[in-house]
Short mmCIF file of C-alpha atoms in Angstrom, two decimals:
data_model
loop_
_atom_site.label_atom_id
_atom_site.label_comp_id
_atom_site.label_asym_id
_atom_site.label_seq_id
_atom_site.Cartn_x
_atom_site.Cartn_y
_atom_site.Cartn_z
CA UNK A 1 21.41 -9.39 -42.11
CA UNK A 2 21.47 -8.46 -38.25
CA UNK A 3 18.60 -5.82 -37.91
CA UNK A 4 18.08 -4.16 -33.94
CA UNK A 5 15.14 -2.21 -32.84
CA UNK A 6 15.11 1.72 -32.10
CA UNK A 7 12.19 2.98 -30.21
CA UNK A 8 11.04 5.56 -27.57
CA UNK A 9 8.31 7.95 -26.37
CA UNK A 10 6.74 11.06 -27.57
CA UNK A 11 8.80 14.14 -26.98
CA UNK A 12 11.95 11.30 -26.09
CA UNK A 13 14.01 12.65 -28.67
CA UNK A 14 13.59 9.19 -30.72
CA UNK A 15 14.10 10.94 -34.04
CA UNK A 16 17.12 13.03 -33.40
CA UNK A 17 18.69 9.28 -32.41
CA UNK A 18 17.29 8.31 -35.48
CA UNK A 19 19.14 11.09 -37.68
CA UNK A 20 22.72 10.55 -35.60
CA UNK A 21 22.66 7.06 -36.87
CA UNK A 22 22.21 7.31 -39.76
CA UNK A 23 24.81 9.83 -39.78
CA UNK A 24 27.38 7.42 -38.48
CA UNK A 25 26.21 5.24 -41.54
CA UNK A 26 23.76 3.48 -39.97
CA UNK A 27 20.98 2.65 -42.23
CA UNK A 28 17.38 2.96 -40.63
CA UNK A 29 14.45 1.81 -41.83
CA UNK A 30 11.96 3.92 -40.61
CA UNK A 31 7.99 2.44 -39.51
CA UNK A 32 6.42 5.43 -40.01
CA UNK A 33 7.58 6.19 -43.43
CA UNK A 34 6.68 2.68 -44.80
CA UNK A 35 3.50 3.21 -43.00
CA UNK A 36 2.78 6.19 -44.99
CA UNK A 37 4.11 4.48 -48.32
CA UNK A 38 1.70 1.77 -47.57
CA UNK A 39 -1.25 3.83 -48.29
CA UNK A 40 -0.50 5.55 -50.98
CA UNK A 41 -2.79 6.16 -54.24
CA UNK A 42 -2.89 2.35 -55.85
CA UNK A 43 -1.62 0.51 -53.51
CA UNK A 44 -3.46 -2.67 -52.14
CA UNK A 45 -3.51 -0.93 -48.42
CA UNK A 46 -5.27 1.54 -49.62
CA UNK A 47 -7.86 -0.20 -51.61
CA UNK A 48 -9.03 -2.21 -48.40
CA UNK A 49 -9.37 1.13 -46.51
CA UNK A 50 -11.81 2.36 -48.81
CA UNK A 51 -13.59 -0.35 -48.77
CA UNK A 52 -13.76 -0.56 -44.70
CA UNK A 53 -14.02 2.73 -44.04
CA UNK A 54 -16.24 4.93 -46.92
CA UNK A 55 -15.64 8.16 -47.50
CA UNK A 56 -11.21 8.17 -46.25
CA UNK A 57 -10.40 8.51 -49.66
CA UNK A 58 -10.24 12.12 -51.38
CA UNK A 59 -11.43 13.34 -54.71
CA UNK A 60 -7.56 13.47 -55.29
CA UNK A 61 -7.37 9.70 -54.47
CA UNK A 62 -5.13 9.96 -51.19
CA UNK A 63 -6.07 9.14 -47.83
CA UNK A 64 -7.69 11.96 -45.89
CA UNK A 65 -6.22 11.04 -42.47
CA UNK A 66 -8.77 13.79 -40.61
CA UNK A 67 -11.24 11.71 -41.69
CA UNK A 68 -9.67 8.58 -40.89
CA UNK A 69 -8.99 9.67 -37.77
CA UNK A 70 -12.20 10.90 -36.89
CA UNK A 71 -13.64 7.23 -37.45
CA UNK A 72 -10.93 5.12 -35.53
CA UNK A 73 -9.87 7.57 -32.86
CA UNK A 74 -12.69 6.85 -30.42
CA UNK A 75 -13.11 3.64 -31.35
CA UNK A 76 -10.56 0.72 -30.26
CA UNK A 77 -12.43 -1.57 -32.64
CA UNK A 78 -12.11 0.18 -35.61
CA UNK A 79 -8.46 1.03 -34.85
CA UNK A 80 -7.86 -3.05 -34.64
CA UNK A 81 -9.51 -3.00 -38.26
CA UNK A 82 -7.04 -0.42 -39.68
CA UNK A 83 -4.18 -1.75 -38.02
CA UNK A 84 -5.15 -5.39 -39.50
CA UNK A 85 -5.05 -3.89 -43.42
CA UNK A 86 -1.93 -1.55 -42.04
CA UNK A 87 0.76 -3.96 -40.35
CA UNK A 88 0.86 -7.10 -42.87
CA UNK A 89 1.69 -4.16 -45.69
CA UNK A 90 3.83 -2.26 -43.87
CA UNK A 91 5.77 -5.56 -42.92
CA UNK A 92 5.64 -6.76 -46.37
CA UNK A 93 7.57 -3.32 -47.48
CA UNK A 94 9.78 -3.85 -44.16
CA UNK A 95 10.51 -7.56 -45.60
CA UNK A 96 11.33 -5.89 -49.59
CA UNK A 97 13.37 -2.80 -48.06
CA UNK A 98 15.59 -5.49 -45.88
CA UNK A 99 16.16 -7.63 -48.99
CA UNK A 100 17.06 -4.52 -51.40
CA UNK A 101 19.39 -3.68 -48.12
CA UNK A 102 20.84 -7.06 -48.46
CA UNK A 103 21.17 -6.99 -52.18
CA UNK A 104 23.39 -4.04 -51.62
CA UNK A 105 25.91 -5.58 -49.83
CA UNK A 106 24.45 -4.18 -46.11
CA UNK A 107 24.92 -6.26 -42.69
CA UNK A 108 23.71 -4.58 -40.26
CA UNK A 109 20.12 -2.03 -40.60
CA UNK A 110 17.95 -0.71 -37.26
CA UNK A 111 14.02 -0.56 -38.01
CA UNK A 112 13.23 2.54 -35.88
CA UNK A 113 9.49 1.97 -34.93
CA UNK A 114 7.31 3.61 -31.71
CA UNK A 115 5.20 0.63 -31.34
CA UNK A 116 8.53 -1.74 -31.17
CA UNK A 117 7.84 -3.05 -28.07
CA UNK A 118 3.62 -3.02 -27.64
CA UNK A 119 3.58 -5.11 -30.88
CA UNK A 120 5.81 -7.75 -29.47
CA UNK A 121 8.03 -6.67 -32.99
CA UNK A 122 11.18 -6.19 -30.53
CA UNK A 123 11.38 -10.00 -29.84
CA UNK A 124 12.43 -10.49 -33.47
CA UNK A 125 15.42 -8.20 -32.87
CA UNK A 126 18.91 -8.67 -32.23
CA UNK A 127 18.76 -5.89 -30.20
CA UNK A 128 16.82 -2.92 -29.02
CA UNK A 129 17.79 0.77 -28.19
CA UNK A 130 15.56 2.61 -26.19
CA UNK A 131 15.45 6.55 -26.52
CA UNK A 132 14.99 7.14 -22.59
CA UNK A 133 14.55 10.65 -21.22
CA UNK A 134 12.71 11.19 -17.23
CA UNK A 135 8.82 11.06 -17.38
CA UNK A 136 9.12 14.77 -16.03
CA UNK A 137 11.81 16.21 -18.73
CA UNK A 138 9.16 13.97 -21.30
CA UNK A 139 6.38 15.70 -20.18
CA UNK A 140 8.20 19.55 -20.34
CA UNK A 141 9.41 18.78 -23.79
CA UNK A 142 5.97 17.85 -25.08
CA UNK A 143 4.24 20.68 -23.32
CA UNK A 144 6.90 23.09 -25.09
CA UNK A 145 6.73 21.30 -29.05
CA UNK A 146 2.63 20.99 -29.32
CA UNK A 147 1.33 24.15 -27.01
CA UNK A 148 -0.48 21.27 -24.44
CA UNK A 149 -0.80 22.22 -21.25
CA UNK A 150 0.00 19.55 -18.12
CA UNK A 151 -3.36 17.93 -18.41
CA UNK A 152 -3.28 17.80 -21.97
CA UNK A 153 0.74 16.50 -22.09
CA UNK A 154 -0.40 14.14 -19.36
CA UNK A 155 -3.31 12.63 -21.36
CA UNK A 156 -0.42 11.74 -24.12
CA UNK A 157 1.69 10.28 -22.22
CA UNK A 158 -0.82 7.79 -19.67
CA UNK A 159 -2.22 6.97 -23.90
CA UNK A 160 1.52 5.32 -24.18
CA UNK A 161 3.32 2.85 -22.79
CA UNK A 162 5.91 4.63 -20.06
CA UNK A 163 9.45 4.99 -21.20
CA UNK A 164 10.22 3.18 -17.83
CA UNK A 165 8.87 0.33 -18.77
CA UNK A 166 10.35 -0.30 -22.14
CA UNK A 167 13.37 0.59 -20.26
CA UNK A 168 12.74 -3.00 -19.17
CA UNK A 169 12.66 -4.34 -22.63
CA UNK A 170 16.11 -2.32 -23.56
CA UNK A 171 19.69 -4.13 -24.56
CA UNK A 172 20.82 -0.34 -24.78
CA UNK A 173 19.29 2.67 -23.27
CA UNK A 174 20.32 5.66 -24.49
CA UNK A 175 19.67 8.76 -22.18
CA UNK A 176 18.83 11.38 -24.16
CA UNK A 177 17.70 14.21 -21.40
CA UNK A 178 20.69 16.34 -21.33
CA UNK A 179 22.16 18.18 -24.50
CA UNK A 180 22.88 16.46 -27.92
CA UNK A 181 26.49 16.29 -27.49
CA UNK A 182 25.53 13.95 -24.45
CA UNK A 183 23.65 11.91 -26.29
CA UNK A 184 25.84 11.71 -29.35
CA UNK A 185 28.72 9.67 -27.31
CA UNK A 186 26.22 7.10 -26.21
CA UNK A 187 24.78 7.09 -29.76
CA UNK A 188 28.17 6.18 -30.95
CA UNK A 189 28.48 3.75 -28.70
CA UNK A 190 25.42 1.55 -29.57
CA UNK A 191 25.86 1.88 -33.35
CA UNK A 192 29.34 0.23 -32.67
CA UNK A 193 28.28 -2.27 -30.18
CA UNK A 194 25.14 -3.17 -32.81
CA UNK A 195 28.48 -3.56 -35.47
CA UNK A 196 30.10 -5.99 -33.23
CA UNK A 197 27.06 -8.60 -33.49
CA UNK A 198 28.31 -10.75 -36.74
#
């Protein structure tokens, strides 16, 4: 199984690369959904954060992330804790998706994950597309989708690594700041290059 990295920025247009792969049959295993499946009602995950952080869990028995947030947002201690419980589960569902993948008859899958490159997770790769727009066209787009203003868009984006810098870290960069039939081509191009390994 040859599996390649997809990551970007806020406001990069990560997803919309996302969704043109896997319409050119790519299939994409995607961090934040197993993220989300990793604490649902009954699973392990979510067992250990009830017990580290009291009060997380709704009546209903899901995670109430308001109040999850409000604990770990301020604090870069209790974010480590969560993200301790978090990443071994969501790479043990990463590790069962790849395998069902494999049982299928699949060669080639991209794991499409924001962190790819902060976690050190893009060494494991066989590759790694980055979603790449310009910090200012970044900035604009975010400032449009959530209603922030420039200091607010700003605060976002110094709270992430800079797309320049996983730019760095890229086998393909795909420039995604002009219109989607720009970015398409290039899209195209990686999925086939990412065919060509084995």
């Amino acid at each position: 199984m040859h599996v390649f990295g997809l990551t970007g920025g806020i406001a990069s247009g990560k997803s919309t690369v996302s969704r043109m792969l896997r319409e050119l049959g790519a299939r994409v295993l995607d961090a934040d959904v197993l993220a989300r499946e990793a604490v649902e009602p009954g699973t392990p995950g979510l067992r250990r954060i009830d017990e580290r952080f009291p009060g997380v869990v709704g009546p209903d028995g899901r995670l109430d992330r308001v109040k999850l947030g409000a604990h770990i947002f301020a604090d870069p201690q209790e974010r480590a804790a969560l993200n301790a419980i978090v990443h071994p589960e969501v790479r043990a569902l990463f590790l069962q998706k790849l395998q069902a993948l494999e049982a299928e008859g699949v060669t080639h899958a991209v794991y499409d994950v924001p962190l790819l490159i902060e976690t050190g997770l893009h060494t494991a790769m066989e590759g790694v597309a980055v979603v790449w727009v310009p910090r200012e066209v970044q900035k604009a787009r975010l400032m449009a989708r959530d209603g922030l203003d420039a200091a607010q868009a700003e605060a976002r984006l110094q709270a992430q690594m800079a797309l320049d810098d996983k730019r760095a870290h890229a086998t393909w960069v795909i420039d995604n700041s002009g219109a989607p039939d720009a970015t398409r081509p290039q899209v195209e191009a990686v999925w086939r290059a990412m065919l060509a390994h084995g």
